[in-house]
Short mmCIF file of C-alpha atoms and ligand atoms in Angstrom, two decimals:
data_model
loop_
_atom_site.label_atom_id
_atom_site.label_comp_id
_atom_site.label_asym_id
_atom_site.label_seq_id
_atom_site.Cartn_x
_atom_site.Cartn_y
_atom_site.Cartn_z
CA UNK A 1 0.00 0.00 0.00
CA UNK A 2 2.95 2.72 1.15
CA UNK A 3 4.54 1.36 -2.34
CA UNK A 4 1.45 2.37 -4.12
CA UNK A 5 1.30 5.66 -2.48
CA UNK A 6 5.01 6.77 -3.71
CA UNK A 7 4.71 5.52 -6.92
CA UNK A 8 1.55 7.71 -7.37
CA UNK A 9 2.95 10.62 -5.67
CA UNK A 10 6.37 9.79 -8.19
CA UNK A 11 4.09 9.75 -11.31
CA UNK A 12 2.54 13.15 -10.44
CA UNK A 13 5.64 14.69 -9.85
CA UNK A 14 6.71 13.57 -13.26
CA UNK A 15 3.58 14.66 -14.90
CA UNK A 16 3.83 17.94 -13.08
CA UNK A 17 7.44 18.51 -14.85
CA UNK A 18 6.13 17.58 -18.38
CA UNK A 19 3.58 20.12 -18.01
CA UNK A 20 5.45 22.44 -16.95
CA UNK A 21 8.02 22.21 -19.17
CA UNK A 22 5.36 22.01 -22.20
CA UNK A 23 3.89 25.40 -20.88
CA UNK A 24 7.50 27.14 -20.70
CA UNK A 25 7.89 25.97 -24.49
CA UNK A 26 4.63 26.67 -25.41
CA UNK A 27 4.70 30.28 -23.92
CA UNK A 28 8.46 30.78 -25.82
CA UNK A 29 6.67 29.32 -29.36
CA UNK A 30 4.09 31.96 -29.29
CA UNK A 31 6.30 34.70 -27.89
CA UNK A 32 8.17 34.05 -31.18
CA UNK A 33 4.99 33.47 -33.49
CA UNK A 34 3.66 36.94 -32.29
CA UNK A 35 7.39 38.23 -32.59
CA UNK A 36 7.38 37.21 -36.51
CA UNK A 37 3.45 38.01 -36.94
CA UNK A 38 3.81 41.79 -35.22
CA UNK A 39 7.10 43.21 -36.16
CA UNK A 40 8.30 41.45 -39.08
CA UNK A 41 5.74 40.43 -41.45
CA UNK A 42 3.23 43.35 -40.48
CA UNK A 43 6.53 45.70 -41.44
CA UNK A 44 6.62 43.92 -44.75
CA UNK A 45 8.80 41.41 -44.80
CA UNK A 46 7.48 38.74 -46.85
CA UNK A 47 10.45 35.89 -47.93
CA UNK A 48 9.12 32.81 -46.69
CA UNK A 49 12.34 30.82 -46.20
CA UNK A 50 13.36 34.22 -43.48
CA UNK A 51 9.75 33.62 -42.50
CA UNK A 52 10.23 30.42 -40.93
CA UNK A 53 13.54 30.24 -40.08
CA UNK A 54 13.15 32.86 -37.68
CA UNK A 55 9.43 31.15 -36.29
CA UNK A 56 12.02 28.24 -35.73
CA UNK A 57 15.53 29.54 -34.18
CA UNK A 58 14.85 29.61 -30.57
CA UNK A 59 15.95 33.35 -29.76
CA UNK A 60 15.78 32.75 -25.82
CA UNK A 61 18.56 30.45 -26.08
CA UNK A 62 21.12 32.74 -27.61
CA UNK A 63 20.53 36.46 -24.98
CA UNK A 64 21.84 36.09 -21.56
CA UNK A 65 19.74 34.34 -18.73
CA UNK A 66 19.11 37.80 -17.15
CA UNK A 67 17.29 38.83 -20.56
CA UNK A 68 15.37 35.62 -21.39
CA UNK A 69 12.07 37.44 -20.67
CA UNK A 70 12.84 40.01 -23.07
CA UNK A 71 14.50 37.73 -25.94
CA UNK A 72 11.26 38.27 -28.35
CA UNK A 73 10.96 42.33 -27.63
CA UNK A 74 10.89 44.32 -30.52
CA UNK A 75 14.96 45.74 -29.25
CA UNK A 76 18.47 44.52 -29.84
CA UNK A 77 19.99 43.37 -26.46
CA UNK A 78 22.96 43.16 -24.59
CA UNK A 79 24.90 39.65 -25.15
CA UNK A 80 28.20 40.90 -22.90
CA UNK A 81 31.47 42.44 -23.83
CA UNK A 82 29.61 45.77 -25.31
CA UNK A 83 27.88 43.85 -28.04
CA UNK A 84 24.38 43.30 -29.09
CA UNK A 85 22.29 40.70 -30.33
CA UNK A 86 20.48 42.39 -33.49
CA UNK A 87 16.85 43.23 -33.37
CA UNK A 88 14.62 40.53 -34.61
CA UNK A 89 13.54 43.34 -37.59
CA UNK A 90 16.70 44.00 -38.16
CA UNK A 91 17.99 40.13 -38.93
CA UNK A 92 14.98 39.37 -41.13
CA UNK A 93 15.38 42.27 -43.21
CA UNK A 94 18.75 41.49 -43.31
CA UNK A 95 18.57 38.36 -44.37
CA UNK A 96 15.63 38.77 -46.83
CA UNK A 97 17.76 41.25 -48.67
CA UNK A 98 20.38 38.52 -49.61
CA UNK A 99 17.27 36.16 -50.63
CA UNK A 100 19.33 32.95 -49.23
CA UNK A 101 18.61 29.62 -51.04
CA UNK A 102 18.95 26.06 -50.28
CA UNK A 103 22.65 24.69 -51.69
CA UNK A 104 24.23 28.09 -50.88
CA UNK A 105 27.42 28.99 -48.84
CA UNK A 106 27.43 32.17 -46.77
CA UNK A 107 29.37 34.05 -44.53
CA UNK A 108 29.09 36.26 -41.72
CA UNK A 109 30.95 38.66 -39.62
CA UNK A 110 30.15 39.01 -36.72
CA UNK A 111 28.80 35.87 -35.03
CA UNK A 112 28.46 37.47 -31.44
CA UNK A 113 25.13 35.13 -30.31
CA UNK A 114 25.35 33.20 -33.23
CA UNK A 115 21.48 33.89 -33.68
CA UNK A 116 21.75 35.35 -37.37
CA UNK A 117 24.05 32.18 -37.80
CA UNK A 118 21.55 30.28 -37.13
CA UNK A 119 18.90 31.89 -38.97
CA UNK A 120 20.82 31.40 -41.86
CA UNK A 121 21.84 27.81 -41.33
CA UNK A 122 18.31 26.73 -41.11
CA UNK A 123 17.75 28.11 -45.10
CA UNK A 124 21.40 27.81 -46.71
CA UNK A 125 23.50 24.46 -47.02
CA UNK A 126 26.73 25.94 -44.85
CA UNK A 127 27.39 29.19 -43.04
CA UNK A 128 30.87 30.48 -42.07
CA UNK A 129 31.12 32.97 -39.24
CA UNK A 130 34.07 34.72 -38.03
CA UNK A 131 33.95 36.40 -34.55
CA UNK A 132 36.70 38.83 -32.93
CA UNK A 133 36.68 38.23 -29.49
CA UNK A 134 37.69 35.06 -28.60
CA UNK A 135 34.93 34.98 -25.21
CA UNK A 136 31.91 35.95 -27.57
CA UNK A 137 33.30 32.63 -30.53
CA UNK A 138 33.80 30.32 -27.39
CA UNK A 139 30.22 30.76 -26.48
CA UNK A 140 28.38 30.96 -29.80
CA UNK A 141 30.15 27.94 -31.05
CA UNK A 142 29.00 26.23 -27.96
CA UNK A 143 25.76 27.20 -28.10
CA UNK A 144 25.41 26.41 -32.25
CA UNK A 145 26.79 23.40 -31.53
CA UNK A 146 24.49 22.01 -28.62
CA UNK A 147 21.14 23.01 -30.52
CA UNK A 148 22.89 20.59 -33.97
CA UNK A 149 23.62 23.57 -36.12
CA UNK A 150 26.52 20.78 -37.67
CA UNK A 151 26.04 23.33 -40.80
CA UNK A 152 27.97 26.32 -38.68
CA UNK A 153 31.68 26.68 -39.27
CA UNK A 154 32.85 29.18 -36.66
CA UNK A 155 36.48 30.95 -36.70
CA UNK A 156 38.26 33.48 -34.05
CA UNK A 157 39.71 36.01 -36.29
CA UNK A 158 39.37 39.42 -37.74
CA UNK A 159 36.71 39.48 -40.61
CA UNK A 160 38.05 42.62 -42.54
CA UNK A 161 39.85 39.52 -44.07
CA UNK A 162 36.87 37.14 -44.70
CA UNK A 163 37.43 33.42 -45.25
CA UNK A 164 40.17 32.58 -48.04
CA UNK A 165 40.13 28.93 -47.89
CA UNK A 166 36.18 28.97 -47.48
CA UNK A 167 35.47 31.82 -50.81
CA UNK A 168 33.50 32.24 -52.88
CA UNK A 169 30.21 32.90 -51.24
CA UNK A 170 26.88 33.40 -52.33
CA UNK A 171 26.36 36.14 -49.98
CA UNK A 172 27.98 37.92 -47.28
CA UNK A 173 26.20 39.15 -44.11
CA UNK A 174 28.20 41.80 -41.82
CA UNK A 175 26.58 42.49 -38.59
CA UNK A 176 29.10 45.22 -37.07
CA UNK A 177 29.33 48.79 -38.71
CA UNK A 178 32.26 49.43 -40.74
CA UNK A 179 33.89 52.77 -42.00
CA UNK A 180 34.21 51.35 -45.31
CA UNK A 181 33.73 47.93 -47.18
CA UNK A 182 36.44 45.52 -46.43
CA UNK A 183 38.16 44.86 -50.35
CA UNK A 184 38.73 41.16 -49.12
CA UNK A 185 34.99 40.65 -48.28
CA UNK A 186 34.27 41.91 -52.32
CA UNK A 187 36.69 39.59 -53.91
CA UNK A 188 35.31 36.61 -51.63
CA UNK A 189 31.60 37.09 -53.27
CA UNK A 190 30.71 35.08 -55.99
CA UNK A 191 30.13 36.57 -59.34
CA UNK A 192 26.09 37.12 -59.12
CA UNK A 193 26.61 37.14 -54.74
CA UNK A 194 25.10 40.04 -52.82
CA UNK A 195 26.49 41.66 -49.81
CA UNK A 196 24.86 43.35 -47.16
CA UNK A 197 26.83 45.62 -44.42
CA UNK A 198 25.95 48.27 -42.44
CA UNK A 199 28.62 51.39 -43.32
CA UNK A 200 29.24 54.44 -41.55
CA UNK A 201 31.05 56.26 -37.83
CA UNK A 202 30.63 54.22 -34.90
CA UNK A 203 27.24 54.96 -33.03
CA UNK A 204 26.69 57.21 -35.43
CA UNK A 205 25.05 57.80 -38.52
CA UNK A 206 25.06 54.42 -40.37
CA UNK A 207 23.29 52.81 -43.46
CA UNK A 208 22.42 49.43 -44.60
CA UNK A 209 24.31 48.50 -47.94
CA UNK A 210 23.85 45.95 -50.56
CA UNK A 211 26.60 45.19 -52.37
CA UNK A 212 26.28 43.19 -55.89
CA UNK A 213 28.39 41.97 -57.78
CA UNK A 214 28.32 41.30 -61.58
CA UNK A 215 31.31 40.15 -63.55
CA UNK A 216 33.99 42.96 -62.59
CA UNK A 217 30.86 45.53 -61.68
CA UNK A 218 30.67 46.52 -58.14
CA UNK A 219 27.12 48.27 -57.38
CA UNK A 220 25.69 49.17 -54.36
CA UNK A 221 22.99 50.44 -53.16
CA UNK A 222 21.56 52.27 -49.42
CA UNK A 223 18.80 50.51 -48.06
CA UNK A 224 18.03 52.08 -44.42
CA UNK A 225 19.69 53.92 -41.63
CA UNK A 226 20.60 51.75 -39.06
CA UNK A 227 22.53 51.76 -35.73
CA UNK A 228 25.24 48.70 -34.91
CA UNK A 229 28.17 48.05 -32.71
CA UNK A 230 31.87 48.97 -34.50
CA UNK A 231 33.35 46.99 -36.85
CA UNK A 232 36.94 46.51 -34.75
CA UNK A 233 39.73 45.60 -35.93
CA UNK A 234 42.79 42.86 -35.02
CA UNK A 235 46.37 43.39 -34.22
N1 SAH B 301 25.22 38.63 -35.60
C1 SAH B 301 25.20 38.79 -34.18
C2 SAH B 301 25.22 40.26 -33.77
C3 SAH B 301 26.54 40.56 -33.30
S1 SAH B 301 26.98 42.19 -32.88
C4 SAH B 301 24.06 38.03 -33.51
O1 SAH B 301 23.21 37.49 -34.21
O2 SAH B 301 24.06 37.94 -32.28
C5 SAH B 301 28.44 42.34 -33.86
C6 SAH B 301 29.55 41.38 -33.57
O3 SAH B 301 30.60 41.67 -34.48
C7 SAH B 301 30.15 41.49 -32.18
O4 SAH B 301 30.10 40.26 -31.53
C8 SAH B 301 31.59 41.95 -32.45
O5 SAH B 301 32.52 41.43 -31.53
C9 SAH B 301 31.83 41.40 -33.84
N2 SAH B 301 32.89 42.05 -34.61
C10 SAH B 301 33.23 43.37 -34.63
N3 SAH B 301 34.28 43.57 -35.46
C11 SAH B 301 34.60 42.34 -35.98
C12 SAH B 301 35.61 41.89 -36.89
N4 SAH B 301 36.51 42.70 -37.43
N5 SAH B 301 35.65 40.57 -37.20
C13 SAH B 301 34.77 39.69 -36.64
N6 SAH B 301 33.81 40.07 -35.75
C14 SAH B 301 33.72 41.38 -35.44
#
């Protein structure tokens, strides 16, 4: 009888943690529904694989514990060592604007979370990222790694220099603001790739750019004023 009387008081306990831990999930899943709904697709954003990719990267797990409740706000957020993770806006515009496609290799600078690396990786066949400081790449390639982004190639260098042995890309996505556009990051584009990199003073003013490349013709174009952290630079 006392048997019978743990092992029901056992099975509630467990049932009591599965429904908890299905509500926690379930709140985070419609924090990030809303989150796409409100302030991405209601400001126009309509590219379906950028669409679902971000209703399916789990932004909670890449901001700080001390911001979890705020990981689907409409605001960038601190991630530690002066950096931000982007606003959710910002990385579906920025990603729309480089229309990413199954079989395609990208790279990023800038991997700080690793969230747009992720965003990516769930649309493209491989994404490289390159991160400066080494605290921000330990964690991000942690993280990518635990929730089986195998598609994720991280790297703790400068980016001004892109990825050599990785080149050419289909697109390049720069998440910190640069002064100008990095000549190594315009070679490593495919002929046909597109670019996009926010140019201008630190925490000043600073514009979105697309870069395109056809053959040996360099265009680019200013898409919207915009506000990142610096572009820094390695011994
Ligand atoms: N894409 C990130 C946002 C990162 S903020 C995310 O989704 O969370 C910009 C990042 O660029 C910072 O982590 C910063 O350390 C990094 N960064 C700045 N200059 C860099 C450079 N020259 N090479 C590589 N990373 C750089």
């Amino acid at each position: 009888m006392k048997l019978l009387i743990r092992m029901n008081y056992v099975l509630l306990v467990i049932l009591f943690l599965i429904i908890s831990c299905s509500s926690q999930q379930d709140k985070y899943t419609k924090a990030r529904n809303e989150m796409v709904k409100e302030q991405i697709e209601d400001r126009g954003i309509r590219n379906k694989p950028t669409l679902d990719a971000m209703k399916k990267v789990p932004r909670h797990k890449f901001v700080p514990p001390n911001n979890i409740d705020k990981a689907y706000n409409d605001s960038p957020l601190p991630i530690g060592y002066g950096q931000t993770i982007s606003q959710p806006y910002i990385v579906a515009y920025m990603t729309e604007v480089i229309d990413p496609k199954p079989g395609q290799k990208v790279l990023e600078i800038g991997t700080g979370s690793g969230y747009q690396a992720a965003v990516l990786a769930e649309i493209v066949d491989s994404v490289y990222t390159i991160e400066i400081i080494t605290e921000l790449y330990n964690s991000s390639e942690k993280r990518l790694k635990e929730l089986g982004y195998k598609n994720v190639i991280c790297k703790n260098a400068d980016g001004y220099y892109g990825w050599k042995q990785a080149a050419p890309f289909d697109a390049i996505v720069v998440t910190a603001a640069a002064e100008h556009i990095p000549p190594p990051l315009i070679e490593q584009l495919k002929d046909g790739g597109k670019m996009i990199i926010p140019v201008g003073s630190p925490f000043l003013n600073q514009t979105l750019i697309l870069v395109e490349k056809n053959g040996k013709e360099i265009t680019t174009t200013s898409l919207l004023p915009v506000r990142f952290v610096p572009f820094t630079r390695g011994d």
